[in-house]
Amino acid sequence: MKILLKEIMDKQNLSFRQTEYKTKIPISSLHDIICGKSDPRMSTMEQLAKGLNVHIEELYESEYK
């Protein structure tokens, strides 16, 4: 499963700081998610979806959607 956070940030023309503000997730955590250093919990995925105003399914790529 691939997390599409960077693609969504680019599409919405958001910086890390703007994304942090909208999602209330620290920049270091956003960076770790994008770099694949951490797999976000479902609650984090919900927080991202809410803050970025997207459906949770848009945050990841999987053949099992």
XYZ file of N, CA, C and O in Angstrom, residues 2-46:
180
model
N 0.572 2.172 -0.871
C 1.324 3.414 -0.961
C 0.454 4.564 -0.456
O -0.694 4.705 -0.843
N 1.027 5.382 0.414
C 0.334 6.562 0.931
C 0.564 7.705 -0.062
O 1.696 7.990 -0.440
N -0.495 8.372 -0.464
C -0.434 9.399 -1.507
C -0.460 10.820 -0.941
O -0.924 11.738 -1.603
N 0.062 10.985 0.247
C 0.023 12.291 0.904
C 0.745 13.363 0.097
O 0.217 14.463 -0.107
N 1.930 13.084 -0.385
C 2.694 14.091 -1.132
C 1.963 14.494 -2.408
O 1.929 15.674 -2.762
N 1.358 13.528 -3.069
C 0.611 13.835 -4.290
C -0.577 14.762 -3.996
O -0.849 15.691 -4.754
N -1.253 14.514 -2.884
C -2.390 15.368 -2.512
C -1.904 16.756 -2.125
O -2.500 17.761 -2.506
N -0.802 16.818 -1.386
C -0.233 18.116 -1.019
C 0.144 18.901 -2.277
O -0.139 20.102 -2.370
N 0.766 18.231 -3.233
C 1.144 18.899 -4.479
C -0.088 19.370 -5.256
O -0.119 20.491 -5.768
N -1.100 18.523 -5.319
C -2.331 18.849 -6.047
C -3.017 20.066 -5.435
O -3.555 20.907 -6.140
N -2.984 20.160 -4.100
C -3.611 21.284 -3.404
C -2.641 22.452 -3.193
O -2.996 23.455 -2.572
N -1.424 22.285 -3.711
C -0.390 23.327 -3.600
C -0.140 23.713 -2.135
O -0.111 24.889 -1.781
N 0.041 22.685 -1.285
C 0.251 22.895 0.141
C 1.695 22.613 0.533
O 2.287 21.633 0.089
N 2.223 23.446 1.385
C 3.539 23.209 1.964
C 3.377 22.283 3.172
O 2.261 22.005 3.620
N 4.505 21.836 3.710
C 4.446 21.021 4.923
C 3.825 21.812 6.066
O 3.021 21.292 6.831
N 4.181 23.077 6.189
C 3.654 23.913 7.269
C 2.137 24.094 7.131
O 1.398 24.008 8.115
N 1.664 24.318 5.905
C 0.224 24.463 5.689
C -0.509 23.153 5.993
O -1.588 23.166 6.584
N 0.100 22.037 5.595
C -0.509 20.734 5.851
C -0.548 20.451 7.340
O -1.543 19.945 7.862
N 0.522 20.805 8.040
C 0.557 20.646 9.497
C -0.582 21.450 10.134
O -1.297 20.953 11.007
N -0.765 22.672 9.689
C -1.809 23.533 10.241
C -3.212 22.942 9.991
O -4.042 22.914 10.885
N -3.436 22.470 8.782
C -4.759 21.946 8.423
C -5.075 20.608 9.088
O -6.226 20.340 9.420
N -4.061 19.768 9.272
C -4.295 18.413 9.778
C -3.971 18.254 11.256
O -4.346 17.254 11.855
N -3.239 19.204 11.827
C -2.778 19.126 13.228
C -1.812 17.964 13.442
O -1.683 17.434 14.534
N -1.117 17.569 12.369
C -0.112 16.507 12.436
C 1.249 17.166 12.259
O 1.446 17.927 11.305
N 2.194 16.906 13.159
C 3.511 17.561 13.087
C 4.223 17.301 11.749
O 4.072 16.236 11.152
N 4.990 18.291 11.325
C 5.742 18.187 10.077
C 6.619 16.949 10.068
O 6.714 16.254 9.049
N 7.255 16.634 11.183
C 8.135 15.460 11.230
C 7.354 14.178 10.950
O 7.847 13.286 10.247
N 6.140 14.084 11.442
C 5.299 12.908 11.184
C 4.855 12.865 9.727
O 4.825 11.792 9.106
N 4.499 14.027 9.171
C 4.124 14.082 7.753
C 5.286 13.613 6.882
O 5.108 12.829 5.947
N 6.476 14.087 7.210
C 7.673 13.704 6.468
C 7.904 12.196 6.564
O 8.215 11.544 5.559
N 7.778 11.635 7.753
C 7.972 10.192 7.939
C 6.958 9.378 7.134
O 7.301 8.344 6.562
N 5.721 9.845 7.065
C 4.690 9.154 6.286
C 5.047 9.198 4.805
O 5.000 8.179 4.108
N 5.427 10.358 4.321
C 5.759 10.517 2.901
C 6.976 9.691 2.517
O 7.010 9.068 1.451
N 7.963 9.641 3.393
C 9.199 8.894 3.106
C 9.060 7.397 3.341
O 9.980 6.637 3.064
N 7.916 6.973 3.869
C 7.700 5.560 4.128
C 8.369 5.063 5.395
O 8.502 3.857 5.600
N 8.788 5.986 6.258
C 9.441 5.596 7.514
C 8.428 5.160 8.564
O 8.788 4.527 9.544
N 7.154 5.547 8.374
C 6.120 5.115 9.310
C 4.829 4.865 8.547
O 4.547 5.513 7.542
N 4.079 3.909 9.028
C 2.759 3.620 8.488
C 1.737 4.262 9.417
O 1.683 3.930 10.603
N 0.940 5.180 8.890
C -0.003 5.880 9.756
C -1.119 4.973 10.265
O -1.557 4.056 9.569
N -1.556 5.237 11.477
C -2.702 4.530 12.049
C -3.963 5.025 11.351
O -3.963 6.086 10.713
N -5.022 4.274 11.514
C -6.294 4.671 10.896
C -6.760 6.022 11.420
O -7.275 6.843 10.666
N -6.535 6.295 12.683
C -6.946 7.595 13.238
C -6.161 8.738 12.582
O -6.710 9.819 12.348
N -4.905 8.494 12.254
C -4.090 9.497 11.559
C -4.595 9.686 10.138
O -4.664 10.817 9.637
N -4.968 8.590 9.481
C -5.518 8.676 8.127
C -6.813 9.493 8.134
O -7.037 10.323 7.255
N -7.636 9.295 9.151
C -8.871 10.069 9.272
C -8.566 11.550 9.493
O -9.223 12.419 8.916
